[in-house]
mmCIF file of C-alpha atoms in Angstrom:
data_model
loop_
_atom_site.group_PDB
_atom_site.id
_atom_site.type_symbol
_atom_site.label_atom_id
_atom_site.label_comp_id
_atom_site.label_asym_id
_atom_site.label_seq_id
_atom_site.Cartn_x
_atom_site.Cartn_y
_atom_site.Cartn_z
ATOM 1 C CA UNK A 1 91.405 127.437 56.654
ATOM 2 C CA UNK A 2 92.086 129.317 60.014
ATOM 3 C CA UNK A 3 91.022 126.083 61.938
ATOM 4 C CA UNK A 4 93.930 124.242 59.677
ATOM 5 C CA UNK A 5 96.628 126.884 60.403
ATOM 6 C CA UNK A 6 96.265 126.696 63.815
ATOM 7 C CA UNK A 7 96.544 122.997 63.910
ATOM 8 C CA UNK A 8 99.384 123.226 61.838
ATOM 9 C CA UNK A 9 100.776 125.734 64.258
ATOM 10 C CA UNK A 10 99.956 123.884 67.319
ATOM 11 C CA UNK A 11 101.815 120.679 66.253
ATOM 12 C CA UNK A 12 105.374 122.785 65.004
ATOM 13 C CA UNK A 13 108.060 121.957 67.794
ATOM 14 C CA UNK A 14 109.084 125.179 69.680
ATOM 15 C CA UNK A 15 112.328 126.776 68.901
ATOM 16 C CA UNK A 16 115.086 125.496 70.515
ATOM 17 C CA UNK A 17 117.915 127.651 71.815
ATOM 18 C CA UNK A 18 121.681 127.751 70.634
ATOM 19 C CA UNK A 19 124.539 126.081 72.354
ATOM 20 C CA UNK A 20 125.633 129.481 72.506
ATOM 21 C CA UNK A 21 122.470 131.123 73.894
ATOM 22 C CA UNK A 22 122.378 128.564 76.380
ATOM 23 C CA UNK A 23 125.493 129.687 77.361
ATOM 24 C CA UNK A 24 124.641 133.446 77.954
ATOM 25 C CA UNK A 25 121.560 132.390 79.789
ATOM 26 C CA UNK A 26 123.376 131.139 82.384
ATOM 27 C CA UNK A 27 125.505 133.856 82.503
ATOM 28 C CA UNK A 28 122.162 136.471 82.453
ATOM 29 C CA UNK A 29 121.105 134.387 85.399
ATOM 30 C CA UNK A 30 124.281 134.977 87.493
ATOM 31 C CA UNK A 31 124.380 138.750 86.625
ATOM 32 C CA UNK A 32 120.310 138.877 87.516
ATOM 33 C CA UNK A 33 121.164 137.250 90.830
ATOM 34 C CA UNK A 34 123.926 139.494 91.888
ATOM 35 C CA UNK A 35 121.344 142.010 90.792
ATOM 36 C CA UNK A 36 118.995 141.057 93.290
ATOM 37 C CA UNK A 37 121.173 140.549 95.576
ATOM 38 C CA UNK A 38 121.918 144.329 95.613
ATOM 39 C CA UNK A 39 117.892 144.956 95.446
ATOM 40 C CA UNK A 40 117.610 145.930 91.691
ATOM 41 C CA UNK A 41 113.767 145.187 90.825
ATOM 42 C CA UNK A 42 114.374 146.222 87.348
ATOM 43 C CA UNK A 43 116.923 145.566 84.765
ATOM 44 C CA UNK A 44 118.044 146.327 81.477
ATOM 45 C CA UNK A 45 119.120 144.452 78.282
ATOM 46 C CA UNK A 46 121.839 147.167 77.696
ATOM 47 C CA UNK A 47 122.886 146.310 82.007
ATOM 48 C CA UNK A 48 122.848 142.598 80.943
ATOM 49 C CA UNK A 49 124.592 143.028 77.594
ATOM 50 C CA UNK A 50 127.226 145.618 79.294
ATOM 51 C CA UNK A 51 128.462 142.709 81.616
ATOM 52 C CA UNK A 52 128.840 139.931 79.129
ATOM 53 C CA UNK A 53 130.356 141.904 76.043
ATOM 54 C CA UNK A 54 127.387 141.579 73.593
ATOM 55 C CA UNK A 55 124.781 143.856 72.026
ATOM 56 C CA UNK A 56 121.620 145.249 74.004
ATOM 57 C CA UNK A 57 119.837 143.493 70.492
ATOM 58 C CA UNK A 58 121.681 139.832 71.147
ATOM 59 C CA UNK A 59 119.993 140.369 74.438
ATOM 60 C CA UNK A 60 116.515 141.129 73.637
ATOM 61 C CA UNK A 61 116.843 138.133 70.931
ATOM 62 C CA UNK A 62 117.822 135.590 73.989
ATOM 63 C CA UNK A 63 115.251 137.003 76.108
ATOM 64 C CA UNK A 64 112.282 136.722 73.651
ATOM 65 C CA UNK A 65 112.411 132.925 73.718
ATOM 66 C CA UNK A 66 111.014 133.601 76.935
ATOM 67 C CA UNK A 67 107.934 135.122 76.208
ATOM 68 C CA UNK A 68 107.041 138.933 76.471
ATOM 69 C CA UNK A 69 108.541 139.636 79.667
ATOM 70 C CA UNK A 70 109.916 143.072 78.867
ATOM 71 C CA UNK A 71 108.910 146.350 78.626
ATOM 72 C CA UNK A 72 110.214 149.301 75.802
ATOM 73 C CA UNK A 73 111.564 152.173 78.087
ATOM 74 C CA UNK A 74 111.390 150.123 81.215
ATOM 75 C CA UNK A 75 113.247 147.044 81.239
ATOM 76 C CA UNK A 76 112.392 143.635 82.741
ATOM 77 C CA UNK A 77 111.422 143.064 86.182
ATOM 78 C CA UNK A 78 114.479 141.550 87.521
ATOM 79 C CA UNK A 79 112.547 138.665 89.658
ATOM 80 C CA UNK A 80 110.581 137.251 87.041
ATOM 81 C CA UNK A 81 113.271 137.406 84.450
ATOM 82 C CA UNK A 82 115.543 134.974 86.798
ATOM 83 C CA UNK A 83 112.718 132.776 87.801
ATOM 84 C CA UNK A 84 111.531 132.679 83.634
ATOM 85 C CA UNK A 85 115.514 132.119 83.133
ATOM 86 C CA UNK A 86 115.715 128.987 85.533
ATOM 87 C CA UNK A 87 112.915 127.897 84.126
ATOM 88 C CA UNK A 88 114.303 127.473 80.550
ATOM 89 C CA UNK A 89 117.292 126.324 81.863
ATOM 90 C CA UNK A 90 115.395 123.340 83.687
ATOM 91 C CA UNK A 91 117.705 124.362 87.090
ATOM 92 C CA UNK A 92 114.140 125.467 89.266
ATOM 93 C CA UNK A 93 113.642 121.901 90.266
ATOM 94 C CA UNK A 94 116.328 119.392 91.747
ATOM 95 C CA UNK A 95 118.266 116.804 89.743
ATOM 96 C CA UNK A 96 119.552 114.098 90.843
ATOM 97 C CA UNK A 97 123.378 112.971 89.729
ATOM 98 C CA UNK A 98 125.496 110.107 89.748
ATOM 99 C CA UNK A 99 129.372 110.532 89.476
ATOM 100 C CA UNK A 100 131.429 107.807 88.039
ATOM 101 C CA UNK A 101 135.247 108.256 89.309
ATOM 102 C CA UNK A 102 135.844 109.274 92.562
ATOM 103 C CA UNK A 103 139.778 110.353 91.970
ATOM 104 C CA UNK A 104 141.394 113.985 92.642
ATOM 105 C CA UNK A 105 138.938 115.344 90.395
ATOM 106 C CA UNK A 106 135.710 113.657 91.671
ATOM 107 C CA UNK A 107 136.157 114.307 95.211
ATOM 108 C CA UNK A 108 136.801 117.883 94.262
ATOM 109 C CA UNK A 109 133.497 117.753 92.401
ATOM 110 C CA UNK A 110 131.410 116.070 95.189
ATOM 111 C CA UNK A 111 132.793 119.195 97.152
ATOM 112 C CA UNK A 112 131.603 121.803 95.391
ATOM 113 C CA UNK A 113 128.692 123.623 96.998
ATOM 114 C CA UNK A 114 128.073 124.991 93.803
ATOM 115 C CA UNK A 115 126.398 122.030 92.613
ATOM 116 C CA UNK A 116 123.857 121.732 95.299
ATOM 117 C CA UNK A 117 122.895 125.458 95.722
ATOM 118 C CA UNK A 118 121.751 125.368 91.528
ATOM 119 C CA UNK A 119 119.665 122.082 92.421
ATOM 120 C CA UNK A 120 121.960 119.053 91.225
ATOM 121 C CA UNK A 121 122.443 116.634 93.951
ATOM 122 C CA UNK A 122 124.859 114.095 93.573
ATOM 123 C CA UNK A 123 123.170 110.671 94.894
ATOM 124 C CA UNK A 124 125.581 108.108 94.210
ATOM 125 C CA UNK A 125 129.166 106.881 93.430
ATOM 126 C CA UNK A 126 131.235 104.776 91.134
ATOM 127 C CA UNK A 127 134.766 103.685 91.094
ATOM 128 C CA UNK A 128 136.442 101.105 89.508
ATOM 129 C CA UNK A 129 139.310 100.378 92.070
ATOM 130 C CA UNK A 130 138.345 97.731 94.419
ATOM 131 C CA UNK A 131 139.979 99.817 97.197
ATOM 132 C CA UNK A 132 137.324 102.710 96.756
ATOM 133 C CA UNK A 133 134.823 100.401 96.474
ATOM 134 C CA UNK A 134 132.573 100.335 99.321
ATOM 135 C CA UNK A 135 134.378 103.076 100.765
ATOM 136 C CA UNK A 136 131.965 106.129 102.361
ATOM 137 C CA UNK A 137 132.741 109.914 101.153
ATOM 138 C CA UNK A 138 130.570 112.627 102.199
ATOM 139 C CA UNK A 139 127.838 110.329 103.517
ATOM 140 C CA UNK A 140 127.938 108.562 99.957
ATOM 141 C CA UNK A 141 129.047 105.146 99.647
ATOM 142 C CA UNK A 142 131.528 103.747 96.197
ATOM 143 C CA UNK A 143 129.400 101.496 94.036
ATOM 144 C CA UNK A 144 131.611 99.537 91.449
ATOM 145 C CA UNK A 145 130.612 100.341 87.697
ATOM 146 C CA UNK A 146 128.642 96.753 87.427
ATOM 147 C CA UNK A 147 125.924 98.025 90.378
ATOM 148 C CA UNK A 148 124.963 101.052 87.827
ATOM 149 C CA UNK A 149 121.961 99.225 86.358
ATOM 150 C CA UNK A 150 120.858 98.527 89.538
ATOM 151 C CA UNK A 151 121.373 101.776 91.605
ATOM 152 C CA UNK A 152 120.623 104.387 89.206
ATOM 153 C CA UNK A 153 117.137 103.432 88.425
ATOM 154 C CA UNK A 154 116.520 102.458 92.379
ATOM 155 C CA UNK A 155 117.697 106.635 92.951
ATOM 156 C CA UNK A 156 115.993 108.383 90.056
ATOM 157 C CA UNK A 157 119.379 109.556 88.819
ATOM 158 C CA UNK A 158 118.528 111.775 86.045
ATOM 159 C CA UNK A 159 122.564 113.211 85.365
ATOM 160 C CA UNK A 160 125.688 111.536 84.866
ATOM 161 C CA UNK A 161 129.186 113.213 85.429
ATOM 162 C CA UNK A 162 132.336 111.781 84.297
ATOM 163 C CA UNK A 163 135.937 111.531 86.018
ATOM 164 C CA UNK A 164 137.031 108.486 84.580
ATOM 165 C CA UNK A 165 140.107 107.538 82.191
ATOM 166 C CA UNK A 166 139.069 107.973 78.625
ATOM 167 C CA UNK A 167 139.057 104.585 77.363
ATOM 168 C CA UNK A 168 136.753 104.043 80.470
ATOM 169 C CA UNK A 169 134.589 107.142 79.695
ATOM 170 C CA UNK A 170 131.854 104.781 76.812
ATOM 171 C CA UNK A 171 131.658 102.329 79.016
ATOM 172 C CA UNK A 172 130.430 104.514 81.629
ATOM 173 C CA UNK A 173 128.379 106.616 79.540
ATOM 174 C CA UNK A 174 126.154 103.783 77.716
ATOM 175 C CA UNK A 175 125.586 102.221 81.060
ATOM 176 C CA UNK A 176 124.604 105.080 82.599
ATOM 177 C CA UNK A 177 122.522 105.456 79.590
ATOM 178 C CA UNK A 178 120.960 101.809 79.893
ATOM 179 C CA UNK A 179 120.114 102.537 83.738
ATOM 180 C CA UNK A 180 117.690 106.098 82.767
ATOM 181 C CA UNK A 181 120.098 108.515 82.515
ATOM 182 C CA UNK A 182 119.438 111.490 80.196
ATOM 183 C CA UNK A 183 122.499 113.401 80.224
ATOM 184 C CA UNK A 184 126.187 113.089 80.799
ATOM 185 C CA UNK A 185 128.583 115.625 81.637
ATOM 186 C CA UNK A 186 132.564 113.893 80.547
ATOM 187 C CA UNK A 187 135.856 115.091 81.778
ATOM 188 C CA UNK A 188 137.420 112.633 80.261
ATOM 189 C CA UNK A 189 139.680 112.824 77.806
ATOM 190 C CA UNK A 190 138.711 111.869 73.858
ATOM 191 C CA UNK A 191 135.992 111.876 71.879
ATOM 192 C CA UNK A 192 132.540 110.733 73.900
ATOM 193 C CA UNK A 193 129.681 109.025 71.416
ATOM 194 C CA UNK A 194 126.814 109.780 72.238
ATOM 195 C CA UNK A 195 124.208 106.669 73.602
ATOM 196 C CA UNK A 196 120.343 106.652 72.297
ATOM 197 C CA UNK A 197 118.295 109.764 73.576
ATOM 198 C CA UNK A 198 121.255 111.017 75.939
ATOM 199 C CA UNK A 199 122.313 114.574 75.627
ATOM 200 C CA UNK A 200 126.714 114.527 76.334
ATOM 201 C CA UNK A 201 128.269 118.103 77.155
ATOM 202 C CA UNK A 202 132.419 117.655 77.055
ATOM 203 C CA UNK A 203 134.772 119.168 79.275
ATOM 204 C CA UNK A 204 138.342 119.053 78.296
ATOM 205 C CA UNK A 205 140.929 122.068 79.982
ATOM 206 C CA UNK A 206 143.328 120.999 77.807
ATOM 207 C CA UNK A 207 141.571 122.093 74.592
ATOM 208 C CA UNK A 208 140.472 125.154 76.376
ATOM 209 C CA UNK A 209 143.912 126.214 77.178
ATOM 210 C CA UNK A 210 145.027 125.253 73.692
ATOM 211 C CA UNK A 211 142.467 128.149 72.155
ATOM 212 C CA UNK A 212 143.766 130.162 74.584
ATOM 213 C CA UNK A 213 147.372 129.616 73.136
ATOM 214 C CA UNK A 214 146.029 129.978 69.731
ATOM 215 C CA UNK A 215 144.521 133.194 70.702
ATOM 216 C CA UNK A 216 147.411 134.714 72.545
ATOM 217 C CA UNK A 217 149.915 133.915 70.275
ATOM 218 C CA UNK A 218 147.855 135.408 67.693
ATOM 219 C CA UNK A 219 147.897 138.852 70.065
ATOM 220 C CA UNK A 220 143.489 138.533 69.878
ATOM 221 C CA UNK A 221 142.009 139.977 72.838
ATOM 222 C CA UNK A 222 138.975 137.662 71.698
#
């Protein structure tokens, strides 16, 4: 009976996070680091909560998908919470990313510093105008859309991020998706379907801003 349970228990699939815990981890993780940064070795759920506006308990419920890293009356050790964090998050390795329209928004993407210091490297380039085409930015030459098949898998490109026009934006993505990629990040505007096996997060300001009406008209402070 024991020997059966513990099969049983070996094959069930390990919880997965929330959308929304996903979203706090990363936020733990920038709090830890500033942390460190000011040589805290310890840290607190109630420290953590305090600077993202939830409960010390929300906390300790994120933080025990982790494992038992902390300790009642003493906190977690602020080092190995980050590194357990980054982990979880899948951001303590490097990923390799391909961007697919290199317009106002792209270039301002390829830019960002950001991207490279939390280990996602973008490798290669797409454009659909022939005048980009073949063009060199930052050291990273413009592929047109029909070389995707061919220069994703050739790179290891892992991550896809979107710039493109949204009736552009499936195209894209399923290509991507038919040259290895496993996830696609979308700026673009509209509704994204998802391809086979590829995870799609969607980024649209102009929904964000329209909660933000909602929520101001209302007189929230949400």
């Amino acid at each position: 009976m024991a020997k059966e349970e513990a099969a049983r228990g070996a094959s069930e699939p390990e919880p997965r996070l929330s959308r929304a815990s996903v979203g706090r981890f990363s936020l733990y993780l920038r709090r830890l680091e500033a942390l460190l940064r000011e040589g805290a070795a310890k840290v607190s759920s109630g420290v953590l909560g305090e600077a993202l506006g939830v409960t010390d308990a929300q906390v300790r419920k994120d933080l025990a998908y982790l494992g038992n890293l902390g300790h009642p009356g003493v906190g977690y050790a602020a080092p190995e919470l980050a590194a357990a964090i980054r982990h979880a998050l899948g951001v303590d390795r490097q990923w390799r990313v391909a961007l697919a329209g290199v317009g106002n928004l792209g270039r301002a993407l390829l830019r960002y510093r950001g991207f490279t210091e939390r280990g996602f490297r973008i490798t290669a380039l797409f454009d659909a105008d022939p005048a980009k085409i073949g063009q060199c930015i930052d050291g990273l030459e413009v592929h047109s859309p029909e070389a995707i098949p061919h220069v994703l898998p050739a790179l290891g490109v892992e991550l896809g991020v979107l710039t493109v026009p949204g009736e552009s934006a499936q195209a894209a993505a399923d290509a991507m998706a038919a040259a290895g990629v496993r996830g696609v990040l979308t700026f673009a505007p509209g509704v994204l379907r998802p391809p086979a096996g590829v995870s799609v997060v969607s980024v649209d300001v102009t929904v964000q801003l329209e909660q933000l009406a909602f929520l101001v008209q209302l007189g929230g402070g949400e």
